[in-house]
mmCIF file of C-alpha atoms in Angstrom:
data_model
loop_
_atom_site.group_PDB
_atom_site.id
_atom_site.type_symbol
_atom_site.label_atom_id
_atom_site.label_comp_id
_atom_site.label_asym_id
_atom_site.label_seq_id
_atom_site.Cartn_x
_atom_site.Cartn_y
_atom_site.Cartn_z
ATOM 1 C CA UNK A 464 0.060 -0.028 0.185
ATOM 2 C CA UNK A 465 2.996 2.434 0.573
ATOM 3 C CA UNK A 466 4.550 1.588 -3.064
ATOM 4 C CA UNK A 467 0.963 2.310 -4.439
ATOM 5 C CA UNK A 468 0.652 5.534 -2.387
ATOM 6 C CA UNK A 469 4.056 6.459 -3.680
ATOM 7 C CA UNK A 470 2.977 5.847 -7.493
ATOM 8 C CA UNK A 471 4.936 2.355 -7.494
ATOM 9 C CA UNK A 472 2.726 -0.267 -9.402
ATOM 10 C CA UNK A 473 3.291 -3.675 -7.924
ATOM 11 C CA UNK A 474 2.656 -6.448 -10.463
ATOM 12 C CA UNK A 475 3.276 -10.341 -9.569
ATOM 13 C CA UNK A 476 4.637 -12.661 -12.205
ATOM 14 C CA UNK A 477 4.141 -16.322 -10.799
ATOM 15 C CA UNK A 478 3.833 -19.736 -11.842
ATOM 16 C CA UNK A 479 1.201 -20.438 -9.522
ATOM 17 C CA UNK A 480 -2.562 -21.265 -10.853
ATOM 18 C CA UNK A 481 -4.612 -18.116 -11.806
ATOM 19 C CA UNK A 482 -6.959 -18.522 -8.643
ATOM 20 C CA UNK A 483 -3.884 -19.126 -6.110
ATOM 21 C CA UNK A 484 -2.179 -15.996 -7.825
ATOM 22 C CA UNK A 485 -5.366 -13.885 -7.245
ATOM 23 C CA UNK A 486 -5.978 -14.906 -3.713
ATOM 24 C CA UNK A 487 -2.226 -14.009 -2.815
ATOM 25 C CA UNK A 488 -2.493 -10.816 -4.944
ATOM 26 C CA UNK A 489 -5.685 -9.712 -2.935
ATOM 27 C CA UNK A 490 -4.256 -10.541 0.354
ATOM 28 C CA UNK A 491 -0.875 -8.825 -0.481
ATOM 29 C CA UNK A 492 -2.771 -5.796 -1.670
ATOM 30 C CA UNK A 493 -1.801 -6.087 -5.120
ATOM 31 C CA UNK A 494 -5.230 -6.690 -6.469
ATOM 32 C CA UNK A 495 -7.220 -4.144 -4.995
ATOM 33 C CA UNK A 496 -10.496 -3.605 -7.270
ATOM 34 C CA UNK A 497 -12.462 -5.423 -10.019
ATOM 35 C CA UNK A 498 -10.790 -3.147 -12.784
ATOM 36 C CA UNK A 499 -7.379 -4.750 -12.194
ATOM 37 C CA UNK A 500 -6.470 -7.620 -14.647
ATOM 38 C CA UNK A 501 -5.075 -11.257 -13.670
ATOM 39 C CA UNK A 502 -4.373 -13.279 -16.514
ATOM 40 C CA UNK A 503 -2.446 -16.228 -17.344
ATOM 41 C CA UNK A 504 1.211 -16.204 -19.048
ATOM 42 C CA UNK A 505 -0.331 -17.916 -22.307
ATOM 43 C CA UNK A 506 -2.943 -15.602 -22.805
ATOM 44 C CA UNK A 507 -0.154 -12.715 -22.252
ATOM 45 C CA UNK A 508 2.088 -14.287 -24.729
ATOM 46 C CA UNK A 509 -0.516 -14.837 -27.350
ATOM 47 C CA UNK A 510 -1.646 -11.193 -27.072
ATOM 48 C CA UNK A 511 1.985 -10.124 -27.422
ATOM 49 C CA UNK A 512 2.522 -11.968 -30.643
ATOM 50 C CA UNK A 513 -1.154 -11.449 -32.141
ATOM 51 C CA UNK A 514 -2.838 -8.470 -30.550
ATOM 52 C CA UNK A 515 0.256 -6.221 -28.958
ATOM 53 C CA UNK A 516 -2.001 -3.122 -29.612
ATOM 54 C CA UNK A 517 -5.024 -4.500 -27.224
ATOM 55 C CA UNK A 518 -2.218 -5.616 -24.536
ATOM 56 C CA UNK A 519 -0.786 -2.416 -24.355
ATOM 57 C CA UNK A 520 -4.188 -0.866 -23.569
ATOM 58 C CA UNK A 521 -4.571 -3.556 -20.969
ATOM 59 C CA UNK A 522 -1.181 -2.870 -19.208
ATOM 60 C CA UNK A 523 -2.062 -0.106 -17.098
ATOM 61 C CA UNK A 524 -4.526 -2.355 -15.068
ATOM 62 C CA UNK A 525 -2.406 -5.628 -15.382
ATOM 63 C CA UNK A 526 -1.326 -6.565 -11.916
ATOM 64 C CA UNK A 527 -1.018 -10.485 -11.911
ATOM 65 C CA UNK A 528 0.518 -12.690 -14.337
ATOM 66 C CA UNK A 529 -0.108 -16.548 -13.428
ATOM 67 C CA UNK A 530 0.975 -19.855 -14.698
ATOM 68 C CA UNK A 531 3.741 -17.805 -16.571
ATOM 69 C CA UNK A 532 7.169 -19.102 -17.958
ATOM 70 C CA UNK A 533 10.434 -17.507 -16.827
ATOM 71 C CA UNK A 534 10.453 -15.580 -20.049
ATOM 72 C CA UNK A 535 7.139 -13.951 -19.244
ATOM 73 C CA UNK A 536 8.671 -11.798 -16.807
ATOM 74 C CA UNK A 537 11.234 -10.754 -19.125
ATOM 75 C CA UNK A 538 8.817 -9.842 -22.019
ATOM 76 C CA UNK A 539 7.010 -7.936 -19.515
ATOM 77 C CA UNK A 540 9.711 -5.753 -18.339
ATOM 78 C CA UNK A 541 10.636 -4.967 -21.908
ATOM 79 C CA UNK A 542 7.030 -4.082 -22.773
ATOM 80 C CA UNK A 543 6.701 -1.827 -19.999
ATOM 81 C CA UNK A 544 10.219 -0.251 -20.684
ATOM 82 C CA UNK A 545 9.011 0.473 -24.332
ATOM 83 C CA UNK A 546 5.930 2.175 -22.887
ATOM 84 C CA UNK A 547 8.282 4.464 -21.051
ATOM 85 C CA UNK A 548 8.179 3.030 -17.537
ATOM 86 C CA UNK A 549 11.094 2.602 -15.222
ATOM 87 C CA UNK A 550 10.889 -1.254 -14.111
ATOM 88 C CA UNK A 551 12.283 -2.790 -11.057
ATOM 89 C CA UNK A 552 12.154 -6.661 -10.930
ATOM 90 C CA UNK A 553 12.506 -9.078 -8.062
ATOM 91 C CA UNK A 554 13.612 -12.803 -8.208
ATOM 92 C CA UNK A 555 15.361 -15.395 -6.581
ATOM 93 C CA UNK A 556 15.973 -18.312 -9.170
ATOM 94 C CA UNK A 557 18.341 -18.960 -11.703
ATOM 95 C CA UNK A 558 15.484 -18.681 -14.173
ATOM 96 C CA UNK A 559 14.994 -14.996 -13.079
ATOM 97 C CA UNK A 560 18.414 -14.157 -14.146
ATOM 98 C CA UNK A 561 17.541 -12.564 -17.641
ATOM 99 C CA UNK A 562 14.553 -10.470 -16.065
ATOM 100 C CA UNK A 563 16.799 -9.149 -13.230
ATOM 101 C CA UNK A 564 19.184 -7.914 -16.019
ATOM 102 C CA UNK A 565 16.594 -6.683 -18.390
ATOM 103 C CA UNK A 566 15.152 -4.397 -15.590
ATOM 104 C CA UNK A 567 16.105 -0.852 -14.855
ATOM 105 C CA UNK A 568 16.908 -2.055 -11.125
ATOM 106 C CA UNK A 569 17.064 -5.712 -10.550
ATOM 107 C CA UNK A 570 16.473 -7.052 -6.920
ATOM 108 C CA UNK A 571 17.674 -10.484 -5.857
ATOM 109 C CA UNK A 572 16.790 -12.205 -2.676
ATOM 110 C CA UNK A 573 19.914 -12.947 -0.394
ATOM 111 C CA UNK A 574 18.559 -15.905 1.670
ATOM 112 C CA UNK A 575 16.259 -17.697 -0.942
ATOM 113 C CA UNK A 576 18.143 -16.429 -4.028
ATOM 114 C CA UNK A 577 20.540 -18.612 -5.956
ATOM 115 C CA UNK A 578 23.858 -17.288 -6.862
ATOM 116 C CA UNK A 579 22.956 -16.720 -10.531
ATOM 117 C CA UNK A 580 20.118 -14.108 -9.472
ATOM 118 C CA UNK A 581 22.400 -12.343 -7.102
ATOM 119 C CA UNK A 582 25.140 -11.716 -9.820
ATOM 120 C CA UNK A 583 22.589 -10.697 -12.370
ATOM 121 C CA UNK A 584 20.773 -8.310 -9.855
ATOM 122 C CA UNK A 585 21.973 -4.792 -9.055
ATOM 123 C CA UNK A 586 20.805 -4.878 -5.349
ATOM 124 C CA UNK A 587 20.479 -7.927 -3.254
ATOM 125 C CA UNK A 588 17.754 -7.757 -0.412
ATOM 126 C CA UNK A 589 19.540 -9.333 2.470
ATOM 127 C CA UNK A 590 16.428 -10.148 4.368
ATOM 128 C CA UNK A 591 14.259 -11.317 1.386
ATOM 129 C CA UNK A 592 11.462 -8.685 2.853
ATOM 130 C CA UNK A 593 9.609 -6.759 0.321
ATOM 131 C CA UNK A 594 9.207 -4.008 3.177
ATOM 132 C CA UNK A 595 12.842 -3.500 2.506
ATOM 133 C CA UNK A 596 12.382 -2.504 -0.896
ATOM 134 C CA UNK A 597 9.580 -0.200 0.038
ATOM 135 C CA UNK A 598 12.299 1.429 2.354
ATOM 136 C CA UNK A 599 14.997 1.446 -0.364
ATOM 137 C CA UNK A 600 12.511 3.149 -2.705
ATOM 138 C CA UNK A 601 11.621 5.932 0.155
ATOM 139 C CA UNK A 602 15.361 6.611 0.883
ATOM 140 C CA UNK A 603 16.280 6.478 -2.882
ATOM 141 C CA UNK A 604 13.631 9.242 -3.392
ATOM 142 C CA UNK A 605 14.866 11.289 -0.469
ATOM 143 C CA UNK A 606 18.278 11.294 -1.690
ATOM 144 C CA UNK A 607 17.271 12.107 -5.239
ATOM 145 C CA UNK A 608 15.029 15.082 -4.019
ATOM 146 C CA UNK A 609 18.210 16.274 -2.165
ATOM 147 C CA UNK A 610 20.612 16.059 -5.077
ATOM 148 C CA UNK A 611 18.056 17.849 -7.099
ATOM 149 C CA UNK A 612 17.943 20.791 -4.309
ATOM 150 C CA UNK A 613 21.442 20.995 -3.954
ATOM 151 C CA UNK A 614 22.016 21.266 -7.864
ATOM 152 C CA UNK A 615 19.373 23.811 -8.128
ATOM 153 C CA UNK A 616 20.838 25.777 -5.181
ATOM 154 C CA UNK A 617 24.389 25.730 -6.843
ATOM 155 C CA UNK A 618 23.284 26.688 -10.090
ATOM 156 C CA UNK A 619 21.510 29.507 -8.406
ATOM 157 C CA UNK A 620 24.419 30.812 -6.514
ATOM 158 C CA UNK A 621 26.844 30.277 -9.640
ATOM 159 C CA UNK A 622 24.267 32.403 -11.696
ATOM 160 C CA UNK A 623 24.146 35.151 -9.169
ATOM 161 C CA UNK A 624 28.134 35.196 -8.825
ATOM 162 C CA UNK A 625 28.250 35.437 -12.783
ATOM 163 C CA UNK A 626 26.013 38.498 -12.652
ATOM 164 C CA UNK A 627 28.080 40.198 -9.707
#
């Protein structure tokens, strides 16, 4: 919920059955209303190949991709990036390595993650907790804001110095 409040869209890509994935997504606050979409990997792949335009229209509401294959995560990441999104992806298995590399920020799990996932990732989450990701986004944005303010201050001071 903190992520959603910060403008971060959380999507779940899983090999689980669609009904299981929907239940977990509702419980975690990923699926919060009936307008949001949960679909199976086979439908995603078919639409990506045959009706990409319709899929692109669905993407803003897509929250769950169930019964997915390992390459589905990477394809979703690439599609989101084509649409101008900045994508962070989590993973813990060898099959997640390509997706972790493709994402703007790849986040691997330390305790349950394979060495392949950890090497492919940009960040290793030491405690395997989603709340750590939320905190890193919060701190990252605060640091970015502070750097922006510092640069703005420096430009202002330097312009004034040039004028004098």
